[in-house]
mmCIF file of C-alpha atoms in Angstrom:
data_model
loop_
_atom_site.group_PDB
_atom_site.id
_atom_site.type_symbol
_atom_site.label_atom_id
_atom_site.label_comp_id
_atom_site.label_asym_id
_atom_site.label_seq_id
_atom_site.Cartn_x
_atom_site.Cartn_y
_atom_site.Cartn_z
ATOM 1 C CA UNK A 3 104.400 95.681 114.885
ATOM 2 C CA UNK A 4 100.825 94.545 114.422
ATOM 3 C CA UNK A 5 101.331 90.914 115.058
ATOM 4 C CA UNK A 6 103.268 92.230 118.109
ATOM 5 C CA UNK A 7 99.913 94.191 119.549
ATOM 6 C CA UNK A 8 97.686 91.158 118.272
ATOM 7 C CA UNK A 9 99.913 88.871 120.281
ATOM 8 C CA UNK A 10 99.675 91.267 123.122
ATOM 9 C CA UNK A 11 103.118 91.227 123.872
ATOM 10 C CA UNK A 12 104.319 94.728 126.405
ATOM 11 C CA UNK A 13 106.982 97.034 125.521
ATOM 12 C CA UNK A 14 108.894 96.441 128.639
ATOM 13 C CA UNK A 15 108.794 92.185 127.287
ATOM 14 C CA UNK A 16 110.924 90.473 125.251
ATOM 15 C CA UNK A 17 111.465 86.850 126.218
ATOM 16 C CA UNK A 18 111.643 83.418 124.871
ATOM 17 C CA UNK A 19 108.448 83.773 123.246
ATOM 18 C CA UNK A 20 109.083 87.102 121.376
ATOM 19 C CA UNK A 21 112.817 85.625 120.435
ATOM 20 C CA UNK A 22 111.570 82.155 118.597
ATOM 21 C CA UNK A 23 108.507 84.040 117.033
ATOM 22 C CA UNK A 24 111.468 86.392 115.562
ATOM 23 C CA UNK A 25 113.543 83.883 114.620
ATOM 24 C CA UNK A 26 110.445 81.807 112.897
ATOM 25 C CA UNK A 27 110.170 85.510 110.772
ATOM 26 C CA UNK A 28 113.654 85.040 109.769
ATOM 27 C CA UNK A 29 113.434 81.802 108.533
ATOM 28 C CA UNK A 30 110.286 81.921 106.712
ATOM 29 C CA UNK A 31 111.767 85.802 105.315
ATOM 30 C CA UNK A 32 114.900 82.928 103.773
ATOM 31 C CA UNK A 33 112.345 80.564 102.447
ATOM 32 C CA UNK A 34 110.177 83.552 100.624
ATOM 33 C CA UNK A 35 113.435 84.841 99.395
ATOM 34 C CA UNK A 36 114.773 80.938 98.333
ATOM 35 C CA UNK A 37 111.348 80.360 96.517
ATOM 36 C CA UNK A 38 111.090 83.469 94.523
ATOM 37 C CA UNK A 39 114.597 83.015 93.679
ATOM 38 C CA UNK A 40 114.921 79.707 92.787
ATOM 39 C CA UNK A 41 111.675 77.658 91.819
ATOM 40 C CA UNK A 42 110.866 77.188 88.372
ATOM 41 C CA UNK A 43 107.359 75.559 87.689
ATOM 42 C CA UNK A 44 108.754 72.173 86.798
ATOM 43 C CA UNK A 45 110.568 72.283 90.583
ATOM 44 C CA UNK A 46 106.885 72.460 92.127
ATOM 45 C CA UNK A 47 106.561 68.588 93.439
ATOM 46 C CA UNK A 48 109.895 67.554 94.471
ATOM 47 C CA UNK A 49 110.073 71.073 96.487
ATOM 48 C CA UNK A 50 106.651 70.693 98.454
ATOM 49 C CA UNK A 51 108.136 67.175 98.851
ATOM 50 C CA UNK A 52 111.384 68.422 100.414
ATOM 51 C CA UNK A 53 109.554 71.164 102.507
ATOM 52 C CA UNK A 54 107.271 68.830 103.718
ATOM 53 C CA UNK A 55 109.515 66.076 105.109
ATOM 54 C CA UNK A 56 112.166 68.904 106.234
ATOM 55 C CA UNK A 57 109.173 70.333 108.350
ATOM 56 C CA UNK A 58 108.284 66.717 109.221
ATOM 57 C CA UNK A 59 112.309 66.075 110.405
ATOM 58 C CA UNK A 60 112.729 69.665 112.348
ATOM 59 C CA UNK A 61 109.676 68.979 114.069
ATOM 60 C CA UNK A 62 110.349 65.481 115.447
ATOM 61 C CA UNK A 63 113.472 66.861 116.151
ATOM 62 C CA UNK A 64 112.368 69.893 118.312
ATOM 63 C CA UNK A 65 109.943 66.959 120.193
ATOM 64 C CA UNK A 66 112.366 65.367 121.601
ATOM 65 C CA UNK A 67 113.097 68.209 123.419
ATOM 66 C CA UNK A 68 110.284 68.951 124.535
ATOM 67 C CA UNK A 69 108.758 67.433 128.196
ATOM 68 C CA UNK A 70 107.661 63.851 127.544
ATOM 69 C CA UNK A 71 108.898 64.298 123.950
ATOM 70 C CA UNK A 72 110.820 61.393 123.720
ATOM 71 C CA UNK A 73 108.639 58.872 125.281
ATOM 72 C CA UNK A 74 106.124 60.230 122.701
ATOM 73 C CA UNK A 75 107.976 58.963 120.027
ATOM 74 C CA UNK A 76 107.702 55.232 121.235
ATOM 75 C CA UNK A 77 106.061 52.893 119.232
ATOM 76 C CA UNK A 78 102.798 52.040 121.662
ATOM 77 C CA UNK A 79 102.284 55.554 122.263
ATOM 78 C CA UNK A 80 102.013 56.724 118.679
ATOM 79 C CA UNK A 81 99.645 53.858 117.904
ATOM 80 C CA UNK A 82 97.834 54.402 120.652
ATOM 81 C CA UNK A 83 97.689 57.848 120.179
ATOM 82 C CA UNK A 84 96.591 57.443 116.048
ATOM 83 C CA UNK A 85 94.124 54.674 117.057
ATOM 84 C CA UNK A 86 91.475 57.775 118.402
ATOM 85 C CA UNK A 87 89.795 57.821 114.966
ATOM 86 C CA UNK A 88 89.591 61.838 115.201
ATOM 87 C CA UNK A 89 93.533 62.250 115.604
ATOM 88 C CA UNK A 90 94.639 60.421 113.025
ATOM 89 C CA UNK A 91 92.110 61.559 110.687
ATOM 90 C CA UNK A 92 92.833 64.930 112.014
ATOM 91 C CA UNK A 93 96.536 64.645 111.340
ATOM 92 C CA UNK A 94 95.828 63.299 108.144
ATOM 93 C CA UNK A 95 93.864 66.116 106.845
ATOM 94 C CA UNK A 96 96.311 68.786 108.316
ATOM 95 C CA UNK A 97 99.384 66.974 106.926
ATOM 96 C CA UNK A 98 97.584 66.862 102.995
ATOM 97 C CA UNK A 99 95.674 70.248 103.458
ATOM 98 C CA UNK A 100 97.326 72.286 105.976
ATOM 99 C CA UNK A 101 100.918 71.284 105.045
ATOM 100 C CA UNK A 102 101.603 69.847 101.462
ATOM 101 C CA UNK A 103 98.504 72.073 100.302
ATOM 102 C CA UNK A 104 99.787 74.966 101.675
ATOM 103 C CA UNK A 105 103.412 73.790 100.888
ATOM 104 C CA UNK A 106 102.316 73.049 96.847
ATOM 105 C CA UNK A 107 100.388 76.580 96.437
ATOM 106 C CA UNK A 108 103.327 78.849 98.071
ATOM 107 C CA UNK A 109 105.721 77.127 96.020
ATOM 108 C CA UNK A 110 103.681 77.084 92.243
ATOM 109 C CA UNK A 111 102.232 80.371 92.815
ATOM 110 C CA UNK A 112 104.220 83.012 95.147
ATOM 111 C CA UNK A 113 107.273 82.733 92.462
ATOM 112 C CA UNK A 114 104.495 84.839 89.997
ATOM 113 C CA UNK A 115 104.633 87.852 92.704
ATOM 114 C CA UNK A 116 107.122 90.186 94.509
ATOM 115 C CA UNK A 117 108.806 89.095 97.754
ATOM 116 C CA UNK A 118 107.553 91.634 99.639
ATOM 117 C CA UNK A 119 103.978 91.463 98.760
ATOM 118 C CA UNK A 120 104.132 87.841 99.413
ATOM 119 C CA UNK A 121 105.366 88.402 102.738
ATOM 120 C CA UNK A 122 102.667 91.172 103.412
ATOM 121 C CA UNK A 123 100.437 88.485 102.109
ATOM 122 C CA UNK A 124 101.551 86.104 104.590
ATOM 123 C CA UNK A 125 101.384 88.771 107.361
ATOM 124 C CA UNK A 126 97.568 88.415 107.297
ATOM 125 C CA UNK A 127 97.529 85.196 108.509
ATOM 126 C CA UNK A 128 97.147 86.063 111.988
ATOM 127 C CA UNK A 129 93.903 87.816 111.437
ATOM 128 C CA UNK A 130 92.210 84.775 109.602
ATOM 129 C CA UNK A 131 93.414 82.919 112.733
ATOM 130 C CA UNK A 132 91.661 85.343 114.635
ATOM 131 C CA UNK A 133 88.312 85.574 112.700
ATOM 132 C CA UNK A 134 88.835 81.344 113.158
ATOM 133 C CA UNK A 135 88.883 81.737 116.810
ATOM 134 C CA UNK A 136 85.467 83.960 116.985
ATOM 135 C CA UNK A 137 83.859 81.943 114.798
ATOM 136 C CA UNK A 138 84.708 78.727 116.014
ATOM 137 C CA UNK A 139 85.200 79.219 119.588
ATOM 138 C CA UNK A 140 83.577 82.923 120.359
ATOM 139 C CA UNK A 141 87.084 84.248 120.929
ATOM 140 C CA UNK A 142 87.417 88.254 121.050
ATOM 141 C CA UNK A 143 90.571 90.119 119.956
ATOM 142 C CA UNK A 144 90.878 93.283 122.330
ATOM 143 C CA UNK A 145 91.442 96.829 121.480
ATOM 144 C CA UNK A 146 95.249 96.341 121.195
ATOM 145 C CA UNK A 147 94.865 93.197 119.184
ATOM 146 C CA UNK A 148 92.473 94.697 116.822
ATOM 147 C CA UNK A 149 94.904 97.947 116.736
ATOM 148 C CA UNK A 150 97.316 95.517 115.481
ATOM 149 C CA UNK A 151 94.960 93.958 112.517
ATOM 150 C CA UNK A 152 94.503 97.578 111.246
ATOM 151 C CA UNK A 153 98.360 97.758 111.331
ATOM 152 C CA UNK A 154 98.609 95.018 109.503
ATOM 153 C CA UNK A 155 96.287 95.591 106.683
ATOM 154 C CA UNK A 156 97.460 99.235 106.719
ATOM 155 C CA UNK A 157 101.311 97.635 106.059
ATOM 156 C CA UNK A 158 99.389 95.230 102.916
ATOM 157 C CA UNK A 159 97.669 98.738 102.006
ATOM 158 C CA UNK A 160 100.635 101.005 101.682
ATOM 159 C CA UNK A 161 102.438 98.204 99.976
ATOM 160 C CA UNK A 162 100.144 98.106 97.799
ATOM 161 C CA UNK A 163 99.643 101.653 96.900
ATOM 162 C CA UNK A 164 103.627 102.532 96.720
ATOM 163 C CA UNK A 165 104.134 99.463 94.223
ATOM 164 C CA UNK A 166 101.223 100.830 91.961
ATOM 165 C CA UNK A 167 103.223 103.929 92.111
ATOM 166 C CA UNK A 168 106.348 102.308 91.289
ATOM 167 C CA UNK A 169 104.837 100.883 87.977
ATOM 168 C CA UNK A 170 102.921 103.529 86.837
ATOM 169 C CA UNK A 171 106.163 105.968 87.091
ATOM 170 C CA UNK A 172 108.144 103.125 85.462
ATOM 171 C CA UNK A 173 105.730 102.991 82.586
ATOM 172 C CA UNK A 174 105.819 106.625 82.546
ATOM 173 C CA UNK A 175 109.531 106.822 82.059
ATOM 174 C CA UNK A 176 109.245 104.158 79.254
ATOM 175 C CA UNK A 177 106.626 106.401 76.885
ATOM 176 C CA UNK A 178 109.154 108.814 76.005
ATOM 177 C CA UNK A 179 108.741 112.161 73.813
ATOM 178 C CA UNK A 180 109.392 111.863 70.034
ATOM 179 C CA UNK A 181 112.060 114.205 68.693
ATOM 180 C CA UNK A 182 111.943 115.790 65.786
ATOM 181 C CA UNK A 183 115.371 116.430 63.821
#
């Protein structure tokens, strides 16, 4: 719900754009579930390795469906393209930092936490992209948009506080009376 008022998407709305930002939550819900299930510490590399050229593959793929996407993918007009000096250092930086980075620390550390939490974690994306925007660019979320930050963090709060509640009745179930015979 809150990335749906930051997006500023209407109740009476649901098109193309609503439908492939639902199915991205689906998939990326899979691959929280997948990591935390299966990833050992040992797995860390060759995983961020697979992630990264899968991403690589689906998104070449998806190109070539896109207008011009094809033509893009000919030979002169990718080296004309990387030969700007700040696109291919750009795409450099975001494919070690913003990809395999990103790619290495999900995989060696979200394992360590609950699936939920991670994906509450996740959730707040969105609102560093937005405190990107302002700073970078001056960009202002309006009153809907920052209604749906609050929801957002409210979700990561009451996630929080339910879980502590969780443990703390867990641990209180485990300290258990002593009888006396």
């Amino acid at each position: 719900a809150g990335v749906w008022l930051m997006t500023g998407a209407s109740a009476g709305h649901f098109g193309l754009g609503e439908l492939l930002g639902l199915g991205c939550a689906l998939l990326y819900s899979i691959d929280i579930i997948a990591v935390n299930a299966l990833v050992r510490p040992q797995d860390v590399s060759p995983i961020t390795a697979a992630q990264f050229f899968v991403v690589a593959l689906a998104t070449g793929i998806t190109c070539q469906f896109l207008p011009h996407g094809p033509t893009s993918f000919m030979p002169h007009h990718l080296a004309s393209l990387f030969s700007h000096a700040s696109i291919g250092v750009n795409v450099l930086l975001l494919a070690v930092f913003g990809a395999m980075g990103a790619f290495g620390l999900q995989v060696r550390y979200q394992p360590d936490i609950d699936p939920t939490r991670a994906a509450l974690i996740y959730l707040i994306e969105p609102i560093f992209a937005s405190i990107y925007a302002w700073v970078m660019a001056g960009s202002r979320l309006g009153a809907i948009a920052i209604i749906g930050a609050g929801t957002i963090l409210l979700a990561n709060v009451l996630v929080e506080l339910l879980l502590s509640r969780r443990k703390a009745k867990s641990a209180r179930a485990e300290i258990s009376p002593a009888i006396i015979d």
